[in-house]
Coordinates of C-alpha atoms in Angstrom, one line a residue:
M822 CA -55.8 6.1 -3.4
R823 CA -54.3 2.9 -3.6
F824 CA -53.9 3.5 -7.2
L825 CA -51.9 6.5 -6.0
E826 CA -50.0 4.9 -4.1
K827 CA -48.7 2.3 -6.4
L828 CA -48.0 4.9 -8.7
S829 CA -46.1 7.0 -6.5
E830 CA -43.8 3.4 -5.3
K831 CA -43.5 3.2 -8.9
R832 CA -42.0 6.1 -10.1
K833 CA -39.7 6.1 -6.9
L834 CA -38.3 2.7 -8.1
D835 CA -37.6 4.2 -11.5
V836 CA -36.0 7.2 -10.1
L837 CA -33.6 4.6 -8.1
Q838 CA -32.9 2.2 -11.0
K839 CA -32.1 5.2 -13.3
L840 CA -29.3 5.9 -10.4
G841 CA -28.1 2.1 -11.6
Y842 CA -29.3 0.5 -8.7
S843 CA -31.0 -2.9 -9.1
E844 CA -34.3 -4.5 -7.9
E845 CA -31.9 -7.0 -6.0
F846 CA -29.9 -4.3 -4.3
I847 CA -33.2 -1.9 -3.6
E848 CA -35.1 -4.6 -2.0
K849 CA -32.1 -5.8 0.2
N850 CA -31.1 -2.2 1.2
E851 CA -34.8 -1.5 2.0
M852 CA -34.3 1.7 -0.7
M853 CA -38.2 2.0 -1.2
N854 CA -38.4 3.0 2.3
L855 CA -36.6 6.2 1.1
T856 CA -38.7 9.5 1.2
K857 CA -39.1 11.4 -1.9
E858 CA -36.8 14.5 -0.3
E859 CA -34.4 11.8 0.8
I860 CA -34.2 10.5 -2.8
R861 CA -33.8 14.5 -4.0
F862 CA -30.7 14.7 -1.5
M863 CA -29.2 11.8 -2.4
K864 CA -28.8 12.8 -6.4
E865 CA -28.0 16.1 -5.1
N866 CA -25.0 14.7 -2.7
D867 CA -22.9 12.1 -4.7
I868 CA -20.2 12.2 -1.5
I869 CA -23.2 10.9 0.8
R870 CA -24.7 8.8 -1.3
A871 CA -21.2 6.9 -3.2
L872 CA -20.3 6.8 0.7
S873 CA -23.5 4.9 1.2
D874 CA -23.1 2.5 -1.5
A875 CA -19.6 1.8 -0.4
L876 CA -20.3 1.1 3.2
S877 CA -23.5 -1.0 2.4
E878 CA -21.1 -3.0 -0.3
T879 CA -18.7 -3.6 2.3
R880 CA -20.5 -3.8 5.8
E881 CA -22.7 -6.8 5.3
N882 CA -25.3 -5.4 8.5
L883 CA -25.5 -1.8 6.9
T884 CA -28.4 -1.1 4.5
F885 CA -27.6 1.9 2.3
V886 CA -30.7 3.6 3.8
Y887 CA -29.4 3.1 7.6
V888 CA -25.9 4.4 6.4
F889 CA -27.5 7.2 4.7
R890 CA -29.5 8.6 7.1
I891 CA -27.1 8.4 9.7
I892 CA -24.1 10.3 7.5
R893 CA -26.8 12.9 6.9
L894 CA -27.8 13.2 10.6
G895 CA -24.0 13.6 11.2
L896 CA -23.9 16.4 9.2
E897 CA -27.3 18.2 9.9
E898 CA -26.9 17.9 13.4
Y899 CA -23.5 17.8 14.5
D900 CA -21.8 19.3 11.6
L901 CA -19.8 16.7 11.2
E902 CA -18.4 16.2 7.3
P903 CA -19.1 12.7 5.7
T904 CA -16.0 11.8 5.5
V905 CA -14.6 12.8 8.8
F906 CA -17.7 11.0 9.9
T907 CA -17.4 8.1 8.3
F908 CA -13.6 7.5 8.0
N909 CA -13.9 7.4 11.6
G910 CA -16.2 4.9 12.0
M911 CA -19.2 7.6 13.5
Y912 CA -21.5 5.0 11.3
N913 CA -21.4 2.3 13.5
K914 CA -21.6 3.9 17.0
D915 CA -24.3 5.1 19.4
I916 CA -25.5 8.6 19.5
E917 CA -23.4 9.4 23.0
T918 CA -20.1 8.5 21.2
I919 CA -21.3 10.2 18.1
E920 CA -22.1 13.6 20.5
A921 CA -18.4 13.1 21.9
F922 CA -16.7 12.9 18.5
A923 CA -18.3 16.0 17.3
E924 CA -17.5 18.0 20.7
K925 CA -13.4 16.8 19.7
M926 CA -14.0 18.0 16.5
A927 CA -15.6 21.4 17.9
N928 CA -12.3 21.7 20.1
K929 CA -10.2 21.3 17.1
R930 CA -12.3 24.1 15.0
R931 CA -11.6 25.8 17.8
N932 CA -7.9 25.5 18.4
S933 CA -7.6 26.2 14.7
V934 CA -9.5 29.6 15.1
E935 CA -7.3 30.6 17.9
S936 CA -4.3 29.3 16.1
V937 CA -5.5 31.7 13.5
A938 CA -6.1 34.6 16.0
K939 CA -2.1 34.0 17.5
S940 CA -0.8 34.0 13.7
T941 CA -2.9 36.9 12.6
G942 CA -3.3 39.1 15.7
W943 CA -7.0 39.0 14.8
S944 CA -9.7 38.6 17.7
I945 CA -11.0 34.9 18.7
E946 CA -14.8 36.3 17.2
K947 CA -12.5 38.2 13.9
A948 CA -10.8 34.3 13.3
Q949 CA -14.2 32.5 13.9
S950 CA -16.2 35.0 11.3
E951 CA -13.3 34.6 8.5
A952 CA -12.8 30.6 9.1
E953 CA -16.8 30.3 9.2
R954 CA -17.3 32.8 5.9
V955 CA -14.3 30.9 4.0
K956 CA -16.1 27.8 4.9
Q957 CA -19.8 28.8 3.5
K958 CA -18.0 30.3 0.6
Y959 CA -15.4 28.1 -0.5
G960 CA -16.0 25.1 1.2
Y961 CA -12.5 24.8 3.1
N962 CA -12.9 23.5 6.5
Y963 CA -11.2 25.2 9.9
T964 CA -8.2 23.0 10.1
E965 CA -7.8 23.6 6.3
Y966 CA -8.2 27.2 6.7
Y967 CA -5.4 27.3 9.0
T968 CA -2.8 24.7 7.6
N969 CA -3.2 26.3 4.5
V970 CA -2.9 29.7 5.6
L971 CA -5.6 30.4 4.1
F972 CA -6.0 33.6 6.2
K973 CA -2.9 35.2 4.2
L974 CA -5.2 34.8 0.9
T975 CA -7.1 37.4 -0.9
D976 CA -10.9 35.9 -1.6
E977 CA -9.3 35.9 -5.2
E978 CA -6.7 34.0 -4.5
I979 CA -9.1 30.8 -2.4
A980 CA -11.2 30.9 -5.0
A981 CA -8.2 30.4 -8.0
R982 CA -6.7 27.8 -5.3
K983 CA -10.4 25.9 -4.9
E984 CA -11.2 25.9 -8.2
A985 CA -7.2 24.6 -9.6
E986 CA -8.4 21.6 -6.9
K987 CA -11.5 21.2 -8.5
K988 CA -9.6 20.8 -12.0
E989 CA -7.2 18.1 -10.4
L990 CA -9.6 16.0 -9.3
Q991 CA -11.6 16.0 -12.5
R992 CA -8.7 15.6 -14.1
C993 CA -7.4 12.5 -12.2
I994 CA -11.4 11.4 -12.5
D995 CA -11.0 11.2 -16.3
W996 CA -7.5 9.5 -15.9
V997 CA -9.3 6.8 -14.4
K998 CA -12.1 6.9 -16.8
G999 CA -10.6 6.6 -20.3
E1000 CA -8.8 3.2 -18.5
T1001 CA -11.8 1.8 -17.2
G1002 CA -15.0 3.1 -19.0
W1003 CA -16.6 4.0 -15.6
T1004 CA -18.7 7.2 -15.2
D1005 CA -17.5 9.7 -12.9
Y1006 CA -19.8 8.6 -9.6
E1007 CA -18.2 5.1 -10.2
V1008 CA -15.1 6.4 -9.8
I1009 CA -15.7 8.2 -6.9
K1010 CA -17.7 5.0 -5.1
H1011 CA -14.5 3.0 -5.6
R1012 CA -12.4 5.6 -4.1
F1013 CA -14.5 5.0 -1.2
Y1014 CA -15.0 1.4 -1.5
C1015 CA -11.1 1.0 -1.5
K1016 CA -10.8 3.3 1.6
F1017 CA -13.4 0.6 3.8
A1018 CA -12.8 -2.5 2.1
Y1019 CA -8.9 -2.3 1.8
G1020 CA -7.9 0.8 4.2
V1021 CA -6.6 2.9 0.9
N1022 CA -7.4 6.6 2.4
P1023 CA -9.1 8.2 -0.5
H1024 CA -5.9 10.6 -1.2
F1025 CA -3.8 7.5 -1.9
Y1026 CA -5.8 6.2 -4.6
F1027 CA -4.7 8.1 -7.7
P1028 CA -1.2 7.5 -7.0
T1029 CA -1.4 4.1 -5.7
R1030 CA -3.4 3.7 -9.4
C1031 CA -5.9 1.2 -7.0
W1032 CA -8.5 0.8 -9.9
E1033 CA -5.9 -1.5 -11.9
M1034 CA -5.7 -4.1 -9.2
D1035 CA -7.5 -7.1 -8.2
D1036 CA -9.0 -7.4 -4.4
K1037 CA -5.8 -10.2 -3.8
T1038 CA -3.7 -7.2 -4.4
L1039 CA -5.5 -4.6 -3.0
K1040 CA -5.4 -6.4 0.0
K1041 CA -1.5 -6.6 0.6
M1042 CA -1.9 -2.3 0.3
I1043 CA -0.3 -0.2 3.0
R1044 CA -3.2 1.2 5.2
L1045 CA -2.8 4.9 6.1
S1046 CA -4.3 4.4 9.5
D1047 CA -1.5 1.6 10.4
S1048 CA 0.9 4.1 11.2
G1049 CA -1.0 5.5 13.8
K1050 CA -1.8 1.6 15.6
L1051 CA 2.3 1.8 15.4
K1052 CA 2.5 5.0 17.3
R1053 CA -0.3 3.6 19.7
K1054 CA 2.0 0.4 20.3
Y1055 CA 5.7 1.6 20.7
N1056 CA 5.7 5.6 21.5
T1057 CA 4.7 7.1 24.7
Q1058 CA 2.6 10.7 24.6
K1059 CA 5.3 12.2 26.4
A1060 CA 7.9 11.3 23.0
N1061 CA 5.4 11.7 20.5
A1062 CA 5.1 15.6 22.0
I1063 CA 8.5 16.2 21.3
L1064 CA 8.7 15.1 18.3
N1065 CA 5.7 17.2 16.9
N1066 CA 7.6 20.5 18.4
K1067 CA 9.4 21.5 16.3
V1068 CA 11.5 23.6 18.7
R1069 CA 11.9 20.8 21.8
F1070 CA 12.8 18.7 18.7
N1071 CA 15.4 20.6 17.6
E1072 CA 16.6 20.9 21.6
V1073 CA 16.5 17.0 22.4
F1074 CA 18.5 16.1 19.4
S1075 CA 20.3 18.8 18.9
D1076 CA 23.9 16.8 18.6
L1077 CA 22.2 14.7 15.8
I1078 CA 20.8 18.0 13.8
G1079 CA 24.0 19.6 13.3
R1080 CA 22.9 22.9 12.8
K1081 CA 22.5 26.0 14.8
F1082 CA 18.9 27.3 15.4
W1083 CA 16.6 30.1 17.3
V1084 CA 13.0 30.9 17.6
N1085 CA 11.7 33.9 16.7
R1086 CA 9.9 34.7 20.1
E1087 CA 11.9 37.2 22.8
T1088 CA 15.3 36.5 21.0
S1089 CA 17.4 40.0 21.3
Y1090 CA 18.8 41.5 18.3
E1091 CA 22.2 41.2 19.7
E1092 CA 21.1 37.0 20.0
F1093 CA 20.1 37.1 16.3
C1094 CA 23.3 38.7 15.3
Q1095 CA 25.7 36.0 17.2
F1096 CA 23.2 33.4 15.8
A1097 CA 23.7 34.9 11.9
D1098 CA 27.5 35.1 12.3
G1099 CA 28.9 33.7 9.5
L1100 CA 25.7 32.5 7.7
D1101 CA 24.5 33.1 3.9
E1102 CA 21.6 31.9 4.2
I1103 CA 18.9 30.9 6.8
F1104 CA 16.1 28.3 6.5
C1105 CA 12.4 29.4 7.7
K1106 CA 9.7 27.1 9.1
P1107 CA 6.5 27.5 10.9
V1108 CA 6.6 25.6 14.5
D1109 CA 3.2 24.6 14.2
L1110 CA 2.6 23.9 10.2
S1111 CA 3.9 20.7 7.9
R1112 CA 4.4 20.0 4.4
G1113 CA 6.3 22.5 3.6
V1114 CA 3.9 25.6 4.2
G1115 CA 5.4 28.5 5.1
T1116 CA 8.6 27.8 4.8
M1117 CA 11.3 29.9 2.9
K1118 CA 14.9 30.3 2.4
L1119 CA 16.2 34.1 2.9
K1120 CA 20.0 35.3 2.4
V1121 CA 22.2 36.9 5.1
E1122 CA 23.0 40.0 4.0
G1123 CA 22.9 43.4 3.6
N1124 CA 21.3 45.6 7.1
L1125 CA 21.1 42.6 9.8
K1126 CA 18.5 44.8 11.6
E1127 CA 15.8 44.6 9.0
L1128 CA 16.3 41.0 8.4
Y1129 CA 15.8 40.3 12.3
D1130 CA 12.3 42.9 12.5
Y1131 CA 11.3 41.0 9.2
L1132 CA 11.5 37.5 11.1
M1133 CA 10.2 38.7 14.2
A1134 CA 7.0 40.5 12.5
Q1135 CA 6.1 36.7 11.0
P1136 CA 4.2 33.9 13.0
E1137 CA 6.4 32.2 14.8
L1138 CA 9.3 30.7 12.9
L1139 CA 12.0 28.2 13.5
V1140 CA 15.0 29.6 12.1
E1141 CA 17.5 27.1 11.2
E1142 CA 21.4 27.4 9.6
C1143 CA 21.1 26.0 6.0
V1144 CA 22.6 22.3 5.6
K1145 CA 24.6 22.0 2.7
Q1146 CA 23.8 18.8 1.1
H1147 CA 26.5 16.4 -0.6
H1148 CA 27.0 17.1 -3.8
E1149 CA 25.1 13.9 -5.5
M1150 CA 21.8 14.9 -4.2
S1151 CA 22.2 18.8 -5.4
E1152 CA 22.7 17.0 -8.6
F1153 CA 19.1 16.3 -8.9
Y1154 CA 17.9 19.6 -8.1
E1155 CA 20.0 22.1 -6.4
N1156 CA 18.0 24.8 -4.7
A1157 CA 16.5 22.3 -1.6
V1158 CA 17.7 20.2 0.4
N1159 CA 16.2 16.7 -0.5
T1160 CA 15.5 14.2 2.0
V1161 CA 15.2 10.7 3.1
R1162 CA 12.5 9.4 4.8
L1163 CA 13.3 6.4 6.8
F1164 CA 10.9 4.2 8.5
C1165 CA 11.9 2.4 11.6
L1166 CA 11.2 1.0 15.0
L1167 CA 13.0 -0.6 18.2
D1168 CA 11.3 -3.8 18.9
H1169 CA 12.6 -5.7 21.8
D1170 CA 15.5 -3.4 21.6
E1171 CA 16.0 -4.4 17.8
F1172 CA 16.6 -1.5 15.3
V1173 CA 13.7 -2.8 12.5
P1174 CA 14.2 -0.1 9.3
F1175 CA 11.6 -1.3 7.7
A1176 CA 10.7 1.0 4.5
S1177 CA 12.6 4.3 2.9
F1178 CA 11.7 7.1 0.5
V1179 CA 13.7 9.6 -0.8
R1180 CA 12.2 12.9 -1.9
F1181 CA 13.6 16.0 -4.6
A1182 CA 12.2 19.4 -5.1
E1183 CA 11.3 20.4 -8.6
Q1184 CA 10.6 24.0 -7.5
G1185 CA 10.5 26.4 -4.4
V1186 CA 12.3 25.6 -1.2
A1187 CA 10.7 22.2 -0.1
D1188 CA 11.2 18.9 -1.0
N1189 CA 7.9 18.3 -0.1
I1190 CA 5.7 16.5 -2.7
G1191 CA 2.7 18.3 -1.9
A1192 CA 4.3 21.6 -2.1
G1193 CA 5.6 20.3 -5.8
G1194 CA 8.5 18.0 -5.1
L1195 CA 8.6 14.3 -6.0
G1196 CA 9.6 11.1 -4.5
C1197 CA 11.0 7.3 -5.1
G1198 CA 10.9 4.3 -3.2
V1199 CA 14.4 3.0 -1.6
D1200 CA 15.5 -0.2 -1.0
V1201 CA 15.9 0.2 2.8
A1202 CA 19.3 -2.6 3.2
T1203 CA 21.1 -0.7 0.1
G1204 CA 20.0 2.8 0.2
I1205 CA 19.3 2.1 -3.9
I1206 CA 16.6 3.9 -5.2
E1207 CA 14.2 0.7 -7.0
T1208 CA 11.1 2.7 -8.2
K1209 CA 10.5 5.6 -11.0
G1210 CA 9.9 9.0 -9.5
L1211 CA 6.6 10.1 -8.6
D1212 CA 5.1 13.8 -8.9
R1213 CA 2.3 15.4 -7.4
W1214 CA 0.1 14.9 -10.4
H1215 CA 0.7 11.0 -10.0
R1216 CA 3.2 11.3 -13.1
L1217 CA 6.1 8.7 -13.6
Q1218 CA 9.3 10.2 -14.2
E1219 CA 12.0 8.4 -15.4
V1220 CA 14.2 11.2 -14.6
H1221 CA 14.7 14.6 -12.9
P1222 CA 12.4 17.1 -14.7
V1223 CA 14.6 20.0 -13.8
S1224 CA 18.1 18.2 -14.6
G1225 CA 17.5 15.1 -16.0
K1226 CA 19.4 12.8 -13.9
K1227 CA 18.0 9.5 -13.4
F1228 CA 16.3 8.2 -10.7
E1229 CA 16.4 4.0 -10.5
G1230 CA 19.6 2.7 -9.4
F1231 CA 20.7 5.6 -7.7
Q1232 CA 22.8 5.0 -4.1
I1233 CA 22.0 7.5 -1.8
P1234 CA 25.3 8.7 -0.3
H1235 CA 26.6 7.6 3.2
W1236 CA 23.4 4.9 3.4
D1237 CA 25.6 3.3 6.5
K1238 CA 25.3 6.4 8.1
V1239 CA 21.6 7.1 7.5
L1240 CA 20.7 3.8 9.4
E1241 CA 23.4 4.6 12.1
I1242 CA 21.8 8.1 12.5
A1243 CA 18.2 6.5 12.5
E1244 CA 18.9 4.2 14.9
Q1245 CA 21.1 6.7 17.6
G1246 CA 17.9 8.8 17.0
L1247 CA 16.0 6.0 18.5
R1248 CA 18.0 5.1 21.3
K1249 CA 18.2 9.2 22.5
L1250 CA 14.4 9.4 24.0
D1251 CA 12.9 7.2 26.3
G1252 CA 9.5 6.1 25.1
L1253 CA 10.3 6.6 21.5
N1254 CA 10.2 3.6 19.2
Y1255 CA 8.9 4.2 15.7
V1256 CA 9.6 7.6 13.8
G1257 CA 9.6 8.7 10.2
W1258 CA 13.2 10.5 10.2
D1259 CA 13.4 12.9 7.7
I1260 CA 17.1 13.1 7.1
A1261 CA 19.8 15.2 5.0
I1262 CA 22.6 13.9 3.5
C1263 CA 26.4 16.0 3.8
E1264 CA 29.7 15.8 1.9
D1265 CA 30.7 13.9 4.9
K1266 CA 27.7 13.3 7.4
V1267 CA 24.4 12.9 7.6
V1268 CA 22.0 14.9 10.1
L1269 CA 18.1 15.1 11.2
I1270 CA 15.8 17.1 9.8
E1271 CA 12.6 16.4 11.9
G1272 CA 11.1 13.1 13.1
N1273 CA 7.4 12.3 12.4
S1274 CA 5.5 10.1 15.0
T1275 CA 2.5 9.3 12.6
P1276 CA 4.6 9.1 9.4
S1277 CA 2.7 8.6 6.0
I1278 CA 3.2 4.9 5.1
A1279 CA 1.0 5.5 2.6
T1280 CA 3.1 8.1 0.8
Y1281 CA 5.7 5.3 0.6
Q1282 CA 3.1 2.6 -0.9
S1283 CA 2.1 5.2 -3.8
F1284 CA 5.8 4.9 -5.1
Y1285 CA 4.7 1.0 -5.8
G1286 CA 1.4 1.3 -7.2
Y1287 CA 2.7 1.2 -11.1
K1288 CA 4.5 -1.9 -10.2
H1289 CA 1.0 -3.3 -8.2
E1290 CA 3.2 -4.1 -5.0
G1291 CA 1.1 -4.2 -1.6
R1292 CA 4.0 -3.4 0.9
R1293 CA 2.3 -3.8 4.3
Y1294 CA 4.0 -7.3 4.4
L1295 CA 7.1 -5.3 5.5
Y1296 CA 5.8 -4.2 9.2
R1297 CA 2.7 -6.2 9.3
K1298 CA 4.4 -8.7 12.2
Y1299 CA 4.8 -5.0 14.3
L1300 CA 1.5 -4.2 14.8
K1301 CA -0.8 -4.8 17.2
K1302 CA -2.9 -8.0 17.0
D1303 CA -5.9 -7.0 15.7
P1304 CA -8.9 -8.9 13.9
E1305 CA -8.7 -6.1 11.0
N1306 CA -5.0 -6.9 10.5

């Protein structure tokens, strides 16, 4: 019997060593305590294994076995995705905290289902059933099902989307492998390591080029979570709620947005005709989606009743007069409004613009990078573009791929007005002291497009990745005091 136990232990050790673990690591992390079933599960789930590896390497008080088992518990007992579980720090919490977090995520799923039902006219039961079906078949969670408007796609289109995403991820992994000699697994693990060690969200690992940097440089990288910390320090919940509601935002900041708007809820045909009078085009965006999803530009021509009926039949839309941008901005790409994102805050009543980037569309009517656009870092003091362009494929571009217009060195027009309207916006609403403004440049003025209470500072950082420049120093002193800062 003792011989069989030793043989079993030896086979277990062989398997773990073939996975790349040294005897020292195996002993330190108590990996011989793993059951055969757990080792099989680990071999079949690279994400959970990589998360466990990265956490045990960056948290001295946590062993691989402990992390692996609690992540699996979160998945199997509480339906918490491994990345969601770990990125929110649940690996180091008690059961009561995990259960409370699981209920919060369940509420988020319910809200997504309700939003789908509202957008489609389906019953809650059907929306729930379809969201769950897509989750099981294609791996999209409920939030992704709603925010990516998957409910409007056929199964063939969803499958094609998922396949394209897999190919894109593999393309990026192969890119890193070609430069480092790592395996697929080592790339996946390093993405998570950078998240736990330096706060770099895996979504920004490739555009920021983290594998090219040493520890000293990675420590200077912007953390996606920093935006949330600034929001909690500087903004009230009431102010954030207004920014996050497209309709309320347009109402409160109407004098700074500089254009007519209406919402296709209870607007009569007569009121629509009044709104559309004198307009050639209108720009439409869903009131509760972001990243350019669902946006469209429509001509105002022909039978206005047909246009009105079409708009009223859509999920709730904010419909606006189109912005006519400055000719120099239009020279990059003329079919969309190319906007500036300006990060700024009021600290003890001092206006502090600390970072900026500019986005240019490459196709369609939205300049969002995720929707096919590209962006460049901007010197916030001068308004001059100071980096190459970076597109959604993480490729560097010297010039705009459509127009051929050069990025670096371009002076964004009316930069003084950009800073001025950003400060005006901050001072307009009590409790609002930190915003990422989206600003359009017109021939003789600038206008607000929208305000973001948790703007992605990590997107800004990605434009400086090829320079190996960590930009966290720009705002670090404004963060709350925290041992991790």
